[in-house]
């Protein structure tokens, strides 16, 4: 029997704003102002409900009607809010540009690393703002995404018979503008397979909060590196995302079911908690 009660946070990206209406059973909601966080308000309402009997909490990263730009998303409040309502796991979805010939439009990818090219975001919970997160935490980011959660997503696409690529590096840019051709080519040279604007600091902050986090990425465009293709534009991103959104939703629903099927999450949760404690300099005084 597990010590921890499992609750899965679902952070929906572009195009997933209406997920709550479609997949949550016994839906209730919490208003942002009713969630106590030392970091301010989360992006919007958190919808609560169940999927396959597992408790879930759904938050739209860019807020209602996609009004919050990537730089201004309050990543810390979002993660702290999900933690404070008991989330032990997070599944995030994200639209990305493809930086690879082998990742086509509409392809789903389970990323396993990132290249953080953002420059105007606070990337830690441990900056003295909150008594809940004292000291300074130098969290290792390898593995960047939680291996057991990657395993869950891998199992999900196998059970669904979906074509999903396992592994890939997301380069994360500040945005909101897209990359120039030179930048796009440079990101490829740096080892990026995909490019988006939100995985950092979200994945890092989730780890600091002790939440098991993985993402399902969808390639919507070829950014601007590919001579034989159109350069990225929002219309194309939204069109491709909408066309393939059911695959992402199916993956999330199946992944939650698999998380619930697996009884033994205590070890993973305890190991991550221990990692955060041992990464905090104030525990060495
Ligand atoms: N999201 C979707 N496509 C993108 C791109 N080309 N660059 C950054 N973020 C994206």
mmCIF file of C-alpha atoms and ligand atoms in Angstrom:
data_model
loop_
_atom_site.group_PDB
_atom_site.id
_atom_site.type_symbol
_atom_site.label_atom_id
_atom_site.label_comp_id
_atom_site.label_asym_id
_atom_site.label_seq_id
_atom_site.Cartn_x
_atom_site.Cartn_y
_atom_site.Cartn_z
ATOM 1 C CA UNK A 1 0.000 0.000 0.000
ATOM 2 C CA UNK A 2 1.304 3.414 -0.991
ATOM 3 C CA UNK A 3 1.968 6.153 1.592
ATOM 4 C CA UNK A 4 1.351 8.939 -0.906
ATOM 5 C CA UNK A 5 -2.008 9.700 -2.404
ATOM 6 C CA UNK A 6 -1.466 10.084 -6.104
ATOM 7 C CA UNK A 7 -2.741 13.173 -7.894
ATOM 8 C CA UNK A 8 -1.711 14.029 -11.446
ATOM 9 C CA UNK A 9 -1.340 17.656 -12.504
ATOM 10 C CA UNK A 10 -1.921 18.206 -16.203
ATOM 11 C CA UNK A 11 -0.450 21.375 -17.650
ATOM 12 C CA UNK A 12 -1.994 22.035 -21.022
ATOM 13 C CA UNK A 13 -0.182 24.123 -23.586
ATOM 14 C CA UNK A 14 -1.332 25.847 -26.737
ATOM 15 C CA UNK A 15 -4.476 24.303 -28.136
ATOM 16 C CA UNK A 16 -5.324 22.286 -25.025
ATOM 17 C CA UNK A 17 -7.285 24.977 -23.206
ATOM 18 C CA UNK A 18 -10.573 23.126 -23.403
ATOM 19 C CA UNK A 19 -9.283 19.775 -22.224
ATOM 20 C CA UNK A 20 -11.159 20.011 -18.924
ATOM 21 C CA UNK A 21 -14.540 19.941 -20.641
ATOM 22 C CA UNK A 22 -13.644 16.848 -22.587
ATOM 23 C CA UNK A 23 -11.810 14.503 -20.252
ATOM 24 C CA UNK A 24 -12.556 15.233 -16.604
ATOM 25 C CA UNK A 25 -15.160 13.249 -14.697
ATOM 26 C CA UNK A 26 -16.814 14.848 -11.585
ATOM 27 C CA UNK A 27 -15.354 18.239 -12.441
ATOM 28 C CA UNK A 28 -14.931 21.020 -9.872
ATOM 29 C CA UNK A 29 -12.700 24.078 -10.029
ATOM 30 C CA UNK A 30 -10.503 26.263 -7.834
ATOM 31 C CA UNK A 31 -10.107 29.943 -8.630
ATOM 32 C CA UNK A 32 -6.533 31.289 -8.816
ATOM 33 C CA UNK A 33 -7.142 33.685 -5.915
ATOM 34 C CA UNK A 34 -8.244 30.788 -3.697
ATOM 35 C CA UNK A 35 -4.894 29.050 -4.047
ATOM 36 C CA UNK A 36 -2.265 30.103 -1.543
ATOM 37 C CA UNK A 37 1.159 30.500 -3.122
ATOM 38 C CA UNK A 38 4.047 32.730 -2.033
ATOM 39 C CA UNK A 39 4.760 33.277 -5.717
ATOM 40 C CA UNK A 40 1.529 34.993 -6.736
ATOM 41 C CA UNK A 41 -1.306 33.691 -8.849
ATOM 42 C CA UNK A 42 -1.253 30.662 -11.140
ATOM 43 C CA UNK A 43 -2.210 31.119 -14.805
ATOM 44 C CA UNK A 44 -5.913 30.456 -14.221
ATOM 45 C CA UNK A 45 -8.503 28.191 -12.661
ATOM 46 C CA UNK A 46 -7.430 24.693 -11.730
ATOM 47 C CA UNK A 47 -9.979 22.100 -12.793
ATOM 48 C CA UNK A 48 -10.241 19.076 -10.522
ATOM 49 C CA UNK A 49 -11.715 15.716 -11.415
ATOM 50 C CA UNK A 50 -10.833 12.124 -12.092
ATOM 51 C CA UNK A 51 -9.632 10.081 -15.044
ATOM 52 C CA UNK A 52 -9.927 6.295 -14.677
ATOM 53 C CA UNK A 53 -10.462 6.831 -10.948
ATOM 54 C CA UNK A 54 -7.214 8.813 -10.555
ATOM 55 C CA UNK A 55 -7.443 12.341 -9.165
ATOM 56 C CA UNK A 56 -6.252 14.969 -11.616
ATOM 57 C CA UNK A 57 -5.810 18.742 -11.584
ATOM 58 C CA UNK A 58 -5.747 20.557 -14.878
ATOM 59 C CA UNK A 59 -4.168 23.940 -15.490
ATOM 60 C CA UNK A 60 -3.886 25.846 -18.738
ATOM 61 C CA UNK A 61 -0.336 27.213 -18.907
ATOM 62 C CA UNK A 62 -1.159 30.366 -20.869
ATOM 63 C CA UNK A 63 -4.401 31.060 -19.000
ATOM 64 C CA UNK A 64 -7.909 31.403 -20.382
ATOM 65 C CA UNK A 65 -7.862 32.394 -24.086
ATOM 66 C CA UNK A 66 -4.068 32.099 -24.231
ATOM 67 C CA UNK A 67 -3.425 35.609 -22.879
ATOM 68 C CA UNK A 68 -0.182 35.004 -20.913
ATOM 69 C CA UNK A 69 2.991 35.136 -22.983
ATOM 70 C CA UNK A 70 5.753 32.558 -22.291
ATOM 71 C CA UNK A 71 7.993 35.015 -20.415
ATOM 72 C CA UNK A 72 5.114 36.080 -18.162
ATOM 73 C CA UNK A 73 3.763 32.640 -17.305
ATOM 74 C CA UNK A 74 4.123 32.395 -13.515
ATOM 75 C CA UNK A 75 5.832 29.002 -13.651
ATOM 76 C CA UNK A 76 6.597 29.077 -9.924
ATOM 77 C CA UNK A 77 3.016 29.842 -8.900
ATOM 78 C CA UNK A 78 1.689 27.192 -11.293
ATOM 79 C CA UNK A 79 3.922 24.447 -9.908
ATOM 80 C CA UNK A 80 3.569 25.552 -6.275
ATOM 81 C CA UNK A 81 -0.220 25.689 -6.681
ATOM 82 C CA UNK A 82 -0.296 22.153 -8.095
ATOM 83 C CA UNK A 83 1.945 20.988 -5.264
ATOM 84 C CA UNK A 84 -0.160 22.689 -2.608
ATOM 85 C CA UNK A 85 -3.281 20.876 -3.802
ATOM 86 C CA UNK A 86 -1.457 17.553 -3.577
ATOM 87 C CA UNK A 87 -0.084 16.825 -7.041
ATOM 88 C CA UNK A 88 2.593 14.136 -6.961
ATOM 89 C CA UNK A 89 2.958 13.898 -10.742
ATOM 90 C CA UNK A 90 2.742 16.300 -13.689
ATOM 91 C CA UNK A 91 2.062 15.534 -17.338
ATOM 92 C CA UNK A 92 2.665 18.573 -19.528
ATOM 93 C CA UNK A 93 1.821 19.074 -23.170
ATOM 94 C CA UNK A 94 3.684 21.433 -25.437
ATOM 95 C CA UNK A 95 3.640 22.530 -29.078
ATOM 96 C CA UNK A 96 7.131 22.656 -30.568
ATOM 97 C CA UNK A 97 8.974 23.431 -33.756
ATOM 98 C CA UNK A 98 10.897 20.526 -35.282
ATOM 99 C CA UNK A 99 14.652 20.976 -35.658
ATOM 100 C CA UNK A 100 15.116 17.566 -37.253
ATOM 101 C CA UNK A 101 14.484 15.983 -40.659
ATOM 102 C CA UNK A 102 13.223 12.911 -38.808
ATOM 103 C CA UNK A 103 10.486 14.757 -36.866
ATOM 104 C CA UNK A 104 7.568 15.619 -39.129
ATOM 105 C CA UNK A 105 4.651 17.941 -38.504
ATOM 106 C CA UNK A 106 2.145 16.280 -36.161
ATOM 107 C CA UNK A 107 4.758 13.887 -34.752
ATOM 108 C CA UNK A 108 4.555 13.330 -30.983
ATOM 109 C CA UNK A 109 7.818 13.155 -29.053
ATOM 110 C CA UNK A 110 8.607 12.258 -25.437
ATOM 111 C CA UNK A 111 11.540 14.600 -24.676
ATOM 112 C CA UNK A 112 14.370 13.494 -22.401
ATOM 113 C CA UNK A 113 16.523 16.623 -22.226
ATOM 114 C CA UNK A 114 16.507 20.377 -22.784
ATOM 115 C CA UNK A 115 18.724 23.262 -23.807
ATOM 116 C CA UNK A 116 17.719 26.308 -21.802
ATOM 117 C CA UNK A 117 18.112 29.406 -24.006
ATOM 118 C CA UNK A 118 15.714 31.568 -21.953
ATOM 119 C CA UNK A 119 17.066 34.673 -20.215
ATOM 120 C CA UNK A 120 14.246 36.513 -18.451
ATOM 121 C CA UNK A 121 12.647 34.029 -16.066
ATOM 122 C CA UNK A 122 13.150 33.067 -12.467
ATOM 123 C CA UNK A 123 14.230 29.451 -12.631
ATOM 124 C CA UNK A 124 14.054 28.408 -8.984
ATOM 125 C CA UNK A 125 11.678 28.189 -6.033
ATOM 126 C CA UNK A 126 14.659 28.549 -3.679
ATOM 127 C CA UNK A 127 15.449 32.267 -3.995
ATOM 128 C CA UNK A 128 14.399 33.414 -0.524
ATOM 129 C CA UNK A 129 10.882 34.396 -1.606
ATOM 130 C CA UNK A 130 9.127 31.580 0.216
ATOM 131 C CA UNK A 131 9.672 30.012 3.637
ATOM 132 C CA UNK A 132 8.466 26.754 2.110
ATOM 133 C CA UNK A 133 11.611 26.641 0.001
ATOM 134 C CA UNK A 134 14.531 27.788 2.209
ATOM 135 C CA UNK A 135 18.190 27.948 1.232
ATOM 136 C CA UNK A 136 19.734 27.564 -2.207
ATOM 137 C CA UNK A 137 19.082 24.427 -4.239
ATOM 138 C CA UNK A 138 21.496 23.257 -6.947
ATOM 139 C CA UNK A 139 19.294 20.588 -8.430
ATOM 140 C CA UNK A 140 20.919 18.171 -10.909
ATOM 141 C CA UNK A 141 19.020 18.258 -14.214
ATOM 142 C CA UNK A 142 20.154 14.894 -15.511
ATOM 143 C CA UNK A 143 17.790 13.150 -15.890
ATOM 144 C CA UNK A 144 15.829 16.246 -16.896
ATOM 145 C CA UNK A 145 12.457 14.519 -17.131
ATOM 146 C CA UNK A 146 11.514 11.812 -14.637
ATOM 147 C CA UNK A 147 12.492 8.378 -16.052
ATOM 148 C CA UNK A 148 9.471 6.598 -14.528
ATOM 149 C CA UNK A 149 7.163 9.181 -16.101
ATOM 150 C CA UNK A 150 8.909 8.752 -19.459
ATOM 151 C CA UNK A 151 8.265 5.039 -19.002
ATOM 152 C CA UNK A 152 4.568 5.766 -18.376
ATOM 153 C CA UNK A 153 4.308 7.791 -21.609
ATOM 154 C CA UNK A 154 6.192 5.098 -23.512
ATOM 155 C CA UNK A 155 3.777 2.477 -22.223
ATOM 156 C CA UNK A 156 0.857 4.764 -23.111
ATOM 157 C CA UNK A 157 1.776 5.088 -26.784
ATOM 158 C CA UNK A 158 2.438 1.351 -27.037
ATOM 159 C CA UNK A 159 -0.977 0.547 -25.598
ATOM 160 C CA UNK A 160 -2.610 3.102 -27.904
ATOM 161 C CA UNK A 161 -0.632 1.942 -30.953
ATOM 162 C CA UNK A 162 0.417 5.550 -31.635
ATOM 163 C CA UNK A 163 3.578 6.568 -33.466
ATOM 164 C CA UNK A 164 5.484 8.521 -30.794
ATOM 165 C CA UNK A 165 9.221 9.183 -30.843
ATOM 166 C CA UNK A 166 11.051 8.296 -27.637
ATOM 167 C CA UNK A 167 13.699 10.803 -26.617
ATOM 168 C CA UNK A 168 14.639 14.212 -27.904
ATOM 169 C CA UNK A 169 16.129 17.495 -26.717
ATOM 170 C CA UNK A 170 13.922 20.581 -26.546
ATOM 171 C CA UNK A 171 15.692 23.888 -27.032
ATOM 172 C CA UNK A 172 13.742 26.485 -25.072
ATOM 173 C CA UNK A 173 13.811 30.060 -26.353
ATOM 174 C CA UNK A 174 12.574 33.182 -24.572
ATOM 175 C CA UNK A 175 10.028 34.136 -27.234
ATOM 176 C CA UNK A 176 7.427 35.316 -27.811
ATOM 177 C CA UNK A 177 9.026 35.833 -31.214
ATOM 178 C CA UNK A 178 10.139 32.811 -33.211
ATOM 179 C CA UNK A 179 13.787 32.186 -34.081
ATOM 180 C CA UNK A 180 15.619 33.725 -37.031
ATOM 181 C CA UNK A 181 17.007 31.301 -39.605
ATOM 182 C CA UNK A 182 20.492 31.718 -38.126
ATOM 183 C CA UNK A 183 19.191 31.039 -34.600
ATOM 184 C CA UNK A 184 17.220 28.048 -35.790
ATOM 185 C CA UNK A 185 20.295 26.564 -37.477
ATOM 186 C CA UNK A 186 22.370 27.271 -34.364
ATOM 187 C CA UNK A 187 19.860 25.404 -32.177
ATOM 188 C CA UNK A 188 20.260 22.396 -34.484
ATOM 189 C CA UNK A 189 24.036 22.599 -34.162
ATOM 190 C CA UNK A 190 23.684 22.750 -30.386
ATOM 191 C CA UNK A 191 21.828 19.444 -30.424
ATOM 192 C CA UNK A 192 18.189 20.531 -30.282
ATOM 193 C CA UNK A 193 15.584 18.230 -31.833
ATOM 194 C CA UNK A 194 12.646 20.482 -30.980
ATOM 195 C CA UNK A 195 12.161 24.115 -30.005
ATOM 196 C CA UNK A 196 9.534 25.672 -27.751
ATOM 197 C CA UNK A 197 9.149 28.555 -25.277
ATOM 198 C CA UNK A 198 7.961 26.992 -22.007
ATOM 199 C CA UNK A 199 9.657 23.748 -20.950
ATOM 200 C CA UNK A 200 12.204 25.796 -19.015
ATOM 201 C CA UNK A 201 11.873 26.653 -16.247
ATOM 202 C CA UNK A 202 8.719 24.512 -15.828
ATOM 203 C CA UNK A 203 10.532 21.160 -15.735
ATOM 204 C CA UNK A 204 13.242 22.489 -13.371
ATOM 205 C CA UNK A 205 10.776 24.027 -10.942
ATOM 206 C CA UNK A 206 8.652 20.866 -10.895
ATOM 207 C CA UNK A 207 11.754 18.906 -9.942
ATOM 208 C CA UNK A 208 12.582 21.371 -7.156
ATOM 209 C CA UNK A 209 9.010 20.963 -5.904
ATOM 210 C CA UNK A 210 9.544 17.188 -5.768
ATOM 211 C CA UNK A 211 6.945 16.448 -8.454
ATOM 212 C CA UNK A 212 7.520 13.645 -10.991
ATOM 213 C CA UNK A 213 7.304 15.453 -14.358
ATOM 214 C CA UNK A 214 7.296 14.435 -18.014
ATOM 215 C CA UNK A 215 6.051 16.082 -21.186
ATOM 216 C CA UNK A 216 4.420 15.103 -24.411
ATOM 217 C CA UNK A 217 5.599 17.358 -27.231
ATOM 218 C CA UNK A 218 3.981 17.807 -30.619
ATOM 219 C CA UNK A 219 5.956 19.113 -33.577
ATOM 220 C CA UNK A 220 3.820 21.664 -35.391
ATOM 221 C CA UNK A 221 6.309 23.276 -37.819
ATOM 222 C CA UNK A 222 9.922 23.283 -39.032
ATOM 223 C CA UNK A 223 10.835 26.524 -37.292
ATOM 224 C CA UNK A 224 12.891 28.475 -39.853
ATOM 225 C CA UNK A 225 15.955 26.321 -40.637
ATOM 226 C CA UNK A 226 14.573 24.168 -43.448
ATOM 227 C CA UNK A 227 15.149 25.587 -46.929
ATOM 228 C CA UNK A 228 12.449 23.406 -48.513
ATOM 229 C CA UNK A 229 9.746 24.394 -46.061
ATOM 230 C CA UNK A 230 7.713 27.395 -44.999
ATOM 231 C CA UNK A 231 8.980 29.315 -42.008
ATOM 232 C CA UNK A 232 6.977 28.922 -38.810
ATOM 233 C CA UNK A 233 3.891 31.069 -38.270
ATOM 234 C CA UNK A 234 1.169 30.932 -35.594
ATOM 235 C CA UNK A 235 -1.560 29.904 -38.041
ATOM 236 C CA UNK A 236 0.379 26.792 -39.015
ATOM 237 C CA UNK A 237 1.210 25.972 -35.379
ATOM 238 C CA UNK A 238 -2.457 26.168 -34.348
ATOM 239 C CA UNK A 239 -3.743 24.326 -37.429
ATOM 240 C CA UNK A 240 -1.351 21.394 -37.010
ATOM 241 C CA UNK A 241 -1.901 21.281 -33.245
ATOM 242 C CA UNK A 242 -5.697 21.205 -33.605
ATOM 243 C CA UNK A 243 -5.487 18.494 -36.262
ATOM 244 C CA UNK A 244 -3.449 16.250 -33.958
ATOM 245 C CA UNK A 245 -4.827 17.259 -30.560
ATOM 246 C CA UNK A 246 -6.745 14.016 -30.080
ATOM 247 C CA UNK A 247 -3.478 12.080 -30.031
ATOM 248 C CA UNK A 248 -2.167 14.262 -27.191
ATOM 249 C CA UNK A 249 -5.423 13.955 -25.259
ATOM 250 C CA UNK A 250 -5.436 10.180 -25.734
ATOM 251 C CA UNK A 251 -1.840 10.001 -24.509
ATOM 252 C CA UNK A 252 -2.655 12.017 -21.392
ATOM 253 C CA UNK A 253 -5.760 9.983 -20.561
ATOM 254 C CA UNK A 254 -3.901 6.690 -21.071
ATOM 255 C CA UNK A 255 -0.864 7.900 -19.110
ATOM 256 C CA UNK A 256 -3.046 8.860 -16.121
ATOM 257 C CA UNK A 257 -4.647 5.421 -16.239
ATOM 258 C CA UNK A 258 -1.170 3.796 -16.231
ATOM 259 C CA UNK A 259 0.007 6.000 -13.342
ATOM 260 C CA UNK A 260 -3.031 4.806 -11.383
ATOM 261 C CA UNK A 261 -2.400 1.173 -12.296
ATOM 262 C CA UNK A 262 1.104 1.302 -10.905
ATOM 263 C CA UNK A 263 0.798 0.935 -7.125
ATOM 264 C CA UNK A 264 4.357 1.708 -6.008
ATOM 265 C CA UNK A 265 5.174 5.402 -6.470
ATOM 266 C CA UNK A 266 6.538 5.881 -2.945
ATOM 267 C CA UNK A 267 10.161 5.055 -3.858
ATOM 268 C CA UNK A 268 10.241 7.522 -6.776
ATOM 269 C CA UNK A 269 8.651 10.283 -4.720
ATOM 270 C CA UNK A 270 10.965 9.670 -1.734
ATOM 271 C CA UNK A 271 14.075 9.551 -3.936
ATOM 272 C CA UNK A 272 13.189 12.886 -5.523
ATOM 273 C CA UNK A 273 12.502 14.425 -2.098
ATOM 274 C CA UNK A 274 15.909 13.176 -0.868
ATOM 275 C CA UNK A 275 17.589 14.594 -3.978
ATOM 276 C CA UNK A 276 16.137 18.034 -3.292
ATOM 277 C CA UNK A 277 17.246 17.933 0.358
ATOM 278 C CA UNK A 278 20.773 16.801 -0.591
ATOM 279 C CA UNK A 279 20.984 19.509 -3.294
ATOM 280 C CA UNK A 280 20.333 22.301 -0.817
ATOM 281 C CA UNK A 281 23.434 24.071 0.456
ATOM 282 C CA UNK A 282 21.707 25.169 3.666
ATOM 283 C CA UNK A 283 21.595 21.510 4.753
ATOM 284 C CA UNK A 284 25.408 21.428 4.865
ATOM 285 C CA UNK A 285 25.856 24.197 7.442
HETATM 286 N N1 LIG B 1 6.102 26.350 -30.589
HETATM 287 C C1 LIG B 1 5.651 25.788 -31.732
HETATM 288 N N2 LIG B 1 6.517 25.986 -32.749
HETATM 289 C C2 LIG B 1 7.542 26.701 -32.239
HETATM 290 C C3 LIG B 1 8.740 27.209 -32.772
HETATM 291 N N3 LIG B 1 9.058 27.038 -34.052
HETATM 292 N N4 LIG B 1 9.565 27.902 -31.950
HETATM 293 C C4 LIG B 1 9.246 28.078 -30.649
HETATM 294 N N5 LIG B 1 8.125 27.613 -30.092
HETATM 295 C C5 LIG B 1 7.280 26.929 -30.871
#
